[in-house]
CSV table of C-alpha atoms and ligand atoms in Angstrom, one decimal:
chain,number,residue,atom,x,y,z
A,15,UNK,CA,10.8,22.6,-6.0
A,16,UNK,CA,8.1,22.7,-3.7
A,17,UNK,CA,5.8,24.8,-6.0
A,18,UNK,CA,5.8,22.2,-8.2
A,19,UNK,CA,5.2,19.3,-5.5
A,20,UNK,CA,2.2,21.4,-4.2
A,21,UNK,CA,1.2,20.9,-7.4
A,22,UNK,CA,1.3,17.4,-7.7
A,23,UNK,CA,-0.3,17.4,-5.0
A,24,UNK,CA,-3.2,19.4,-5.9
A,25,UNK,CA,-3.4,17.5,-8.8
A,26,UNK,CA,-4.2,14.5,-6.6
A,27,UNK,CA,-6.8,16.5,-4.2
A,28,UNK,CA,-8.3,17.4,-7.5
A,29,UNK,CA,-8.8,14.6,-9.1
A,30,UNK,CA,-7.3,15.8,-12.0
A,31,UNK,CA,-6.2,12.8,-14.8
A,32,UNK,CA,-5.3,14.8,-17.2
A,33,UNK,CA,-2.4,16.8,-15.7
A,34,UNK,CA,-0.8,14.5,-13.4
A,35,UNK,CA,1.4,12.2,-15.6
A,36,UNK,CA,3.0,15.5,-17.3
A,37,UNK,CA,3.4,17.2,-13.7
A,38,UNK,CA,5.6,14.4,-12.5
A,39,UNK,CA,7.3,14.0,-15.9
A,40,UNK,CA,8.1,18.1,-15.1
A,41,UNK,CA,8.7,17.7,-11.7
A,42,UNK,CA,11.6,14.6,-12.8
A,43,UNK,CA,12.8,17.1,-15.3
A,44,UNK,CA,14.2,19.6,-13.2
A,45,UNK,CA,15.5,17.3,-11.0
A,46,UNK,CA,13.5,16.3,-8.8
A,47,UNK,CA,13.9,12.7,-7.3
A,48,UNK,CA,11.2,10.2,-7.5
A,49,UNK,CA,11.7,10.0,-3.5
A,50,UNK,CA,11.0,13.6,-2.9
A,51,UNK,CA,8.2,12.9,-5.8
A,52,UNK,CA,6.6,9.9,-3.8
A,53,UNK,CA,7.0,11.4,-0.1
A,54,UNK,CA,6.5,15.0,-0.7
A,55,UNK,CA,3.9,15.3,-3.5
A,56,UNK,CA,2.1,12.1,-3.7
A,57,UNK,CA,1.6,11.1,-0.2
A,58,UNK,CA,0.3,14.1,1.6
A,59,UNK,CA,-2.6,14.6,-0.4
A,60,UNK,CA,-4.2,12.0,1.0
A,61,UNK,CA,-3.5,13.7,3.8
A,62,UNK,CA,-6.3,15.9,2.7
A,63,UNK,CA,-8.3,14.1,1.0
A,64,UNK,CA,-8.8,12.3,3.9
A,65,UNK,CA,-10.1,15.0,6.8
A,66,UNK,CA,-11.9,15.8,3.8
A,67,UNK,CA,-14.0,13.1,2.9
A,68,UNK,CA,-14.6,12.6,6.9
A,69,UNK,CA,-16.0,16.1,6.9
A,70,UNK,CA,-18.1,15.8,4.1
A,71,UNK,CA,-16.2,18.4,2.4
A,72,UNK,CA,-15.4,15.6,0.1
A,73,UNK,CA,-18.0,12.7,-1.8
A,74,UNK,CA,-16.8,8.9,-1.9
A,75,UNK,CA,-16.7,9.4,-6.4
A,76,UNK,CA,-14.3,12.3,-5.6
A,77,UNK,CA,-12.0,10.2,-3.4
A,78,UNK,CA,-12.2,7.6,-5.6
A,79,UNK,CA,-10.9,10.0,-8.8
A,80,UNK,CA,-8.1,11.2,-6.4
A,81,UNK,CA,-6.8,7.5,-5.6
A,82,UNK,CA,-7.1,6.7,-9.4
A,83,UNK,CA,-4.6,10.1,-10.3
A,84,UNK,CA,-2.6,9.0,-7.2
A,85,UNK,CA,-2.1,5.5,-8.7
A,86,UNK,CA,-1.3,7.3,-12.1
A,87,UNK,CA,1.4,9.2,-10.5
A,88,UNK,CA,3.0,6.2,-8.9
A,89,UNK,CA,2.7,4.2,-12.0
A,90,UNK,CA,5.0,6.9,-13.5
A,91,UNK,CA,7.5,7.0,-11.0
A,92,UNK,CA,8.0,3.4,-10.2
A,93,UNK,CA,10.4,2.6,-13.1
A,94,UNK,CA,12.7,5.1,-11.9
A,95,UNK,CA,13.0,3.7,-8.2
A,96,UNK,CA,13.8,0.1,-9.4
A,97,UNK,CA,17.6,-0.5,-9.0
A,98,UNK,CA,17.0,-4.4,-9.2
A,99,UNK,CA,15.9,-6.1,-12.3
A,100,UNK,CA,16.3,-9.5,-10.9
A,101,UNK,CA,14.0,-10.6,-7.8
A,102,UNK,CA,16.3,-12.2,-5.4
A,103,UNK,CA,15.2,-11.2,-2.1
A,104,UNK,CA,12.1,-13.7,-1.6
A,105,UNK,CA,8.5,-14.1,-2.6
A,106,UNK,CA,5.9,-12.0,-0.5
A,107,UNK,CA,2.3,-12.6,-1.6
A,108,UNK,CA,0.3,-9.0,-0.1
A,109,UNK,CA,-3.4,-8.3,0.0
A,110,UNK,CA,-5.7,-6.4,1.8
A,111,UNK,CA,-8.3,-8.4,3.5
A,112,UNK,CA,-11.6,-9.1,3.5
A,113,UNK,CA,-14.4,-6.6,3.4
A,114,UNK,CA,-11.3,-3.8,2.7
A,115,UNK,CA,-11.5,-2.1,-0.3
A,116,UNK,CA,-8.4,0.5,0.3
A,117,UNK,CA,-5.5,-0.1,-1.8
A,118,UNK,CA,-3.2,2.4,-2.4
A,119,UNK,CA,-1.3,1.7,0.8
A,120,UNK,CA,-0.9,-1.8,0.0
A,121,UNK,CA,0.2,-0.8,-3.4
A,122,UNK,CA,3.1,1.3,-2.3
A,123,UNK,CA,4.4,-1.6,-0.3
A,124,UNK,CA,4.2,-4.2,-2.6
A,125,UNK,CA,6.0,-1.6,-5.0
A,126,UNK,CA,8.6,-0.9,-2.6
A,127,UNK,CA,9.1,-4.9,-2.3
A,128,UNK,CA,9.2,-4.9,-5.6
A,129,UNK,CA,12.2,-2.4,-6.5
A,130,UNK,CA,14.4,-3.8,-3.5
A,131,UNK,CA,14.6,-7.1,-5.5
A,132,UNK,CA,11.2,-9.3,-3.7
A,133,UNK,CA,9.1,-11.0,-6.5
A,134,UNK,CA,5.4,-9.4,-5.4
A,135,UNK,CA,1.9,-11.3,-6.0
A,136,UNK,CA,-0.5,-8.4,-5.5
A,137,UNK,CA,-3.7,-10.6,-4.9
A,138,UNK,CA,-5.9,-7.2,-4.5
A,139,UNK,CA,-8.6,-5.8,-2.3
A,140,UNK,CA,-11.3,-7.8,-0.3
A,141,UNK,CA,-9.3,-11.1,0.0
A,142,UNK,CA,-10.6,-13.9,2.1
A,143,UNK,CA,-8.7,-16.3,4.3
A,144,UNK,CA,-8.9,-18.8,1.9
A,145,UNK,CA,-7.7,-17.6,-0.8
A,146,UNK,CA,-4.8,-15.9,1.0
A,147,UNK,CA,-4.5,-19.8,1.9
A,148,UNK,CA,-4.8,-20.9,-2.0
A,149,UNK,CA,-1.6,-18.4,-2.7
A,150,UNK,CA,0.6,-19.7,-0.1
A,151,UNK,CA,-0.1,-23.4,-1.6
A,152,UNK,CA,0.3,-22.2,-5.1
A,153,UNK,CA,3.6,-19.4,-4.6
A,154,UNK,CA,5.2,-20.6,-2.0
A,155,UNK,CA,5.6,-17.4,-0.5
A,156,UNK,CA,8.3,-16.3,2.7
A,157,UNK,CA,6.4,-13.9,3.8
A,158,UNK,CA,2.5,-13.0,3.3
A,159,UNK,CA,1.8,-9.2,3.8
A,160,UNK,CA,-1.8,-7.9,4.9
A,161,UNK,CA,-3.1,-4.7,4.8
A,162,UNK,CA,-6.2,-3.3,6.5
A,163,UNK,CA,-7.8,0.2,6.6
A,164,UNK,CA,-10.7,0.2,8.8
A,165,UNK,CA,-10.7,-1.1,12.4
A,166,UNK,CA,-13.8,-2.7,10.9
A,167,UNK,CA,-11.9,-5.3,8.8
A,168,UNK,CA,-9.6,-5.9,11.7
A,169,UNK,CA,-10.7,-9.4,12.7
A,170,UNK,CA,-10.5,-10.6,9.5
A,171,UNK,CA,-6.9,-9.8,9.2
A,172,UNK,CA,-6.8,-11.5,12.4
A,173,UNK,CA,-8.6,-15.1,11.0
A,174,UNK,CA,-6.6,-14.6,8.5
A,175,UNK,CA,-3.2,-14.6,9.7
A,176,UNK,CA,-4.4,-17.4,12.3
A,177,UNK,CA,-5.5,-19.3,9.3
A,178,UNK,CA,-2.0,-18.8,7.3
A,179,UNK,CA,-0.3,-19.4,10.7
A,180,UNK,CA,-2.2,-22.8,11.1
A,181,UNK,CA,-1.5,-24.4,7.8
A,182,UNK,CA,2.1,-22.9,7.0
A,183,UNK,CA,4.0,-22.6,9.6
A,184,UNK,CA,6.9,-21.3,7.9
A,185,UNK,CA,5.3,-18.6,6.0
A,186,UNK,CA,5.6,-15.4,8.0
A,187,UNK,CA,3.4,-12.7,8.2
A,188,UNK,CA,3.2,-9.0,8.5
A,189,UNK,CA,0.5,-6.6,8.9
A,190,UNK,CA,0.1,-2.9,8.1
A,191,UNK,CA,-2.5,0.1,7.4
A,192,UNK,CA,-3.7,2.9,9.4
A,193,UNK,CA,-5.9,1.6,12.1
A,194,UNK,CA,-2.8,-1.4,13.1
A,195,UNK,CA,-0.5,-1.3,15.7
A,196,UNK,CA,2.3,-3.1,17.3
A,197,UNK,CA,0.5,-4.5,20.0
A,198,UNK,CA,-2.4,-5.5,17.9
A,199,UNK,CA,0.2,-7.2,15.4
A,200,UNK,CA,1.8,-8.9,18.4
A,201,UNK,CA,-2.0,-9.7,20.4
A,202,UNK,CA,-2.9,-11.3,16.8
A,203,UNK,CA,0.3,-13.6,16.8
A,204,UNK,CA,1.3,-11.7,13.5
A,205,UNK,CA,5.5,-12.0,12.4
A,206,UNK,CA,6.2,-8.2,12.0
A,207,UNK,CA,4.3,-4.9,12.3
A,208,UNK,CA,5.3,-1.2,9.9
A,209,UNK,CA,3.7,1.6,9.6
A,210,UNK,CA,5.3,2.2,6.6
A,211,UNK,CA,6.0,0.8,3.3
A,212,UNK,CA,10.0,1.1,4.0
A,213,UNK,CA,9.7,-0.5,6.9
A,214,UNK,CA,7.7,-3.0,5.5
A,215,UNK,CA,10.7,-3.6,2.9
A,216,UNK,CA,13.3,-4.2,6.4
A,217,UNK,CA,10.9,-6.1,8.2
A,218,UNK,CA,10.6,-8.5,5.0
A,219,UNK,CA,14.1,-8.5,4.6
A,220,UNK,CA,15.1,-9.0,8.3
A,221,UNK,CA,12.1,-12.0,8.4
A,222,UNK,CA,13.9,-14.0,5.2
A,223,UNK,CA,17.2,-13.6,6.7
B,313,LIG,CO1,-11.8,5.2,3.1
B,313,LIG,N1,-11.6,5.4,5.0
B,313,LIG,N2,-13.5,4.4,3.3
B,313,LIG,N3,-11.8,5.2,1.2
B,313,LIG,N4,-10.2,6.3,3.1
B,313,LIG,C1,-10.3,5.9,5.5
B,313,LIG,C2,-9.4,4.7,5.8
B,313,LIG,C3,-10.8,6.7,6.8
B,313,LIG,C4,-9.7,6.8,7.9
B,313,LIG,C5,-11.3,8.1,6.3
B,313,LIG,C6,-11.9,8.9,7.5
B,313,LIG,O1,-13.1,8.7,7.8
B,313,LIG,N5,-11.2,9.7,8.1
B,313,LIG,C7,-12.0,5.8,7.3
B,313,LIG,C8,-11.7,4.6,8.2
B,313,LIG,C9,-12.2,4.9,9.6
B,313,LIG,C10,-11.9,3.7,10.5
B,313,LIG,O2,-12.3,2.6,10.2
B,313,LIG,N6,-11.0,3.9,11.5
B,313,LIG,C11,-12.6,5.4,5.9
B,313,LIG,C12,-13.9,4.9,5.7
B,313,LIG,C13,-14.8,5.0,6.9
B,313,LIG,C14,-14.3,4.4,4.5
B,313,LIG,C15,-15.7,3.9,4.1
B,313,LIG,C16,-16.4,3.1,5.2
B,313,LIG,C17,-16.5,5.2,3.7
B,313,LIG,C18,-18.0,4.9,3.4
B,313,LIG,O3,-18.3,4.2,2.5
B,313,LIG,N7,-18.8,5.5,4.2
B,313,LIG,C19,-15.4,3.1,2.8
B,313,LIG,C20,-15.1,1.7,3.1
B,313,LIG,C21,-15.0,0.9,1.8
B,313,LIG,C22,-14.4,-0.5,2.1
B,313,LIG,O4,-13.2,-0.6,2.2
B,313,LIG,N8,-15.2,-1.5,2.3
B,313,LIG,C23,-14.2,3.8,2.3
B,313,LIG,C24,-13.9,4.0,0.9
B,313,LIG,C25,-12.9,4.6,0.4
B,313,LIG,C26,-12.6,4.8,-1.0
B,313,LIG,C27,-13.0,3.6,-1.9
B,313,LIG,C28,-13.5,6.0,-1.5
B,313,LIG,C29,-11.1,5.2,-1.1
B,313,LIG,C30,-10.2,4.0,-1.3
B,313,LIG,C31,-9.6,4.0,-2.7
B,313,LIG,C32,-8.5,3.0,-2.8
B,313,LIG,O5,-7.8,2.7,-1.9
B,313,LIG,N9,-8.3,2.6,-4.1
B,313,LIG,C33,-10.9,5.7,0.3
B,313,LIG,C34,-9.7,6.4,0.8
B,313,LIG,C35,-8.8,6.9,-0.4
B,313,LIG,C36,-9.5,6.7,2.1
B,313,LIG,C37,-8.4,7.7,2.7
B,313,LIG,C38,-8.9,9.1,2.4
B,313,LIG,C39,-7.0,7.5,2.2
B,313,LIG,C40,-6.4,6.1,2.4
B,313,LIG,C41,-5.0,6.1,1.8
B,313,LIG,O6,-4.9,5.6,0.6
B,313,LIG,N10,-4.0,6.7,2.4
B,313,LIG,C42,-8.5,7.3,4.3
B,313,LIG,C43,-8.1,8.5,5.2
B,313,LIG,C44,-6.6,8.5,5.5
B,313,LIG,O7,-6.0,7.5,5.6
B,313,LIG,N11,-6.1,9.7,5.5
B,313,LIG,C45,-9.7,6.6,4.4
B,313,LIG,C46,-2.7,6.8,1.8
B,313,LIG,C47,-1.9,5.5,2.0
B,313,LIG,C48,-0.5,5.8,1.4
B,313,LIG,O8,-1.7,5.3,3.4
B,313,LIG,O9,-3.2,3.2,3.3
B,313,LIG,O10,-2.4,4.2,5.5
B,313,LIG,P1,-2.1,3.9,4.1
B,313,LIG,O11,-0.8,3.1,3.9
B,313,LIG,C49,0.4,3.4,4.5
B,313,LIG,C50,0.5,2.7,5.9
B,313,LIG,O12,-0.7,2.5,6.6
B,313,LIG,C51,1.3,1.5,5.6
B,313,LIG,O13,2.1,1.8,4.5
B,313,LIG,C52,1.4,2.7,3.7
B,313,LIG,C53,2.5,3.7,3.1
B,313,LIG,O14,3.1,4.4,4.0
B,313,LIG,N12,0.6,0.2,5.3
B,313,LIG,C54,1.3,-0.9,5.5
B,313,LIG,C55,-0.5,0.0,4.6
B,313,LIG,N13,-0.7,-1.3,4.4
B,313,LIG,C56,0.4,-1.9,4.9
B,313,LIG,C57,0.8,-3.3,4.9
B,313,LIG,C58,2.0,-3.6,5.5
B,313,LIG,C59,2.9,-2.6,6.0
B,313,LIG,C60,2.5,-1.3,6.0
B,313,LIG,O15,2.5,-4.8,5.6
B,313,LIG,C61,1.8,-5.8,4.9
């Protein structure tokens, strides 16, 4: 089992399209879940892609091709962790904010939201205030999600949710990504704070109730 998620995984390091999409169909195959897929094989190669890039070892087109074959193996897994065909847990409009252009974080939890029932508007990378503000007046969202990746784009998830807080008040919002914390979650008047995409499927759910 683990050969084979090493290999996913150095699929992903490798930036290798070609063989990813079979290597998961494999790995599901002989049994191996799409969890163990997800957490084991798709997940730590960023990881290592990661150090890597910040070492040099690593060159931004690289990193890019690597988050392209990690979204390919997600794309290929997600229909086997949705046990929910109908969204009944609440709206939750997600982004990452303004001057942000990581995404594959932010797509893992608006695909977790999305197979435990939530109905997900993914408005993408490099979102502004305002048109986080435009979504909550045309979805009617519960509970707005942002994601940041460098502590560069911090303050503007921090305008942001004081924009969203000043014009809906009962729209709630998280915050997530690498560089966030608790405190800075809580200093920013935010709803919730998780470092994870499960967590960010409980703090949704535990924010609706
Ligand atoms: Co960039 N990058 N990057 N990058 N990149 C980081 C973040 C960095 C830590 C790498 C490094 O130097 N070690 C560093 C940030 C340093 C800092 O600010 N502290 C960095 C940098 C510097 C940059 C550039 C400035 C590089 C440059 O151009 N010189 C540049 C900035 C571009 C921009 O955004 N304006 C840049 C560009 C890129 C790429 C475009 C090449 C690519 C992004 C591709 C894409 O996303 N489509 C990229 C990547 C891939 C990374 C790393 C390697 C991987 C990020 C990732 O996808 N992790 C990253 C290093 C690293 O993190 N190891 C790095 C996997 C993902 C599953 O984890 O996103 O943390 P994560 O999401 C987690 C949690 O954080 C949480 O749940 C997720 C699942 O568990 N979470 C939430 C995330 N959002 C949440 C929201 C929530 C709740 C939880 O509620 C709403």
């Amino acid at each position: 089992m683990s050969e084979q998620l090493l290999k996913i995984t150095n699929c992903i390091i490798n930036g290798d399209d070609e063989e990813i999409v079979s290597l998961v169909k494999e790995a599901l195959d002989n049994g191996i879940s799409a969890n163990d897929i997800l957490n084991k094989g798709l997940i730590p190669a960023m990881d290592i892609v990661g150090p890597r890039m910040e070492s040099g070892e690593m060159f931004i087109p690289e990193v890019l091709m690597s988050a392209d074959v990690m979204k390919m193996g997600l794309d290929e897994i997600k229909p086997l962790l949705n046990d929910s065909d109908i969204s009944t847990a609440g709206t939750v409009v997600i982004g990452t904010v303004q001057g942000d252009l990581h995404d594959i974080g932010k797509n893992l939890v608006g695909m977790m939201l999305e197979v435990s029932g939530f109905k997900v508007i993914d408005l993408g990378v490099d979102i502004d205030a305002n048109t986080f503000l435009e979504a909550c007046e045309k979805e009617k969202p519960d509970v707005v999600g942002l994601s940041a990746l460098l502590t560069t784009t911090m303050s503007a998830m921090k305008e942001t949710v004081a924009a969203i807080k000043d014009k809906f008040k009962d729209v709630k919002v998280i915050v997530g990504g690498a560089p966030v914390s608790e405190e800075f979650a809580k200093v920013i008047n935010s709803d919730g704070y998780s470092d994870d995409a499960g967590g960010a499927v409980m703090l949704c759910k535990s924010l609706i109730k």
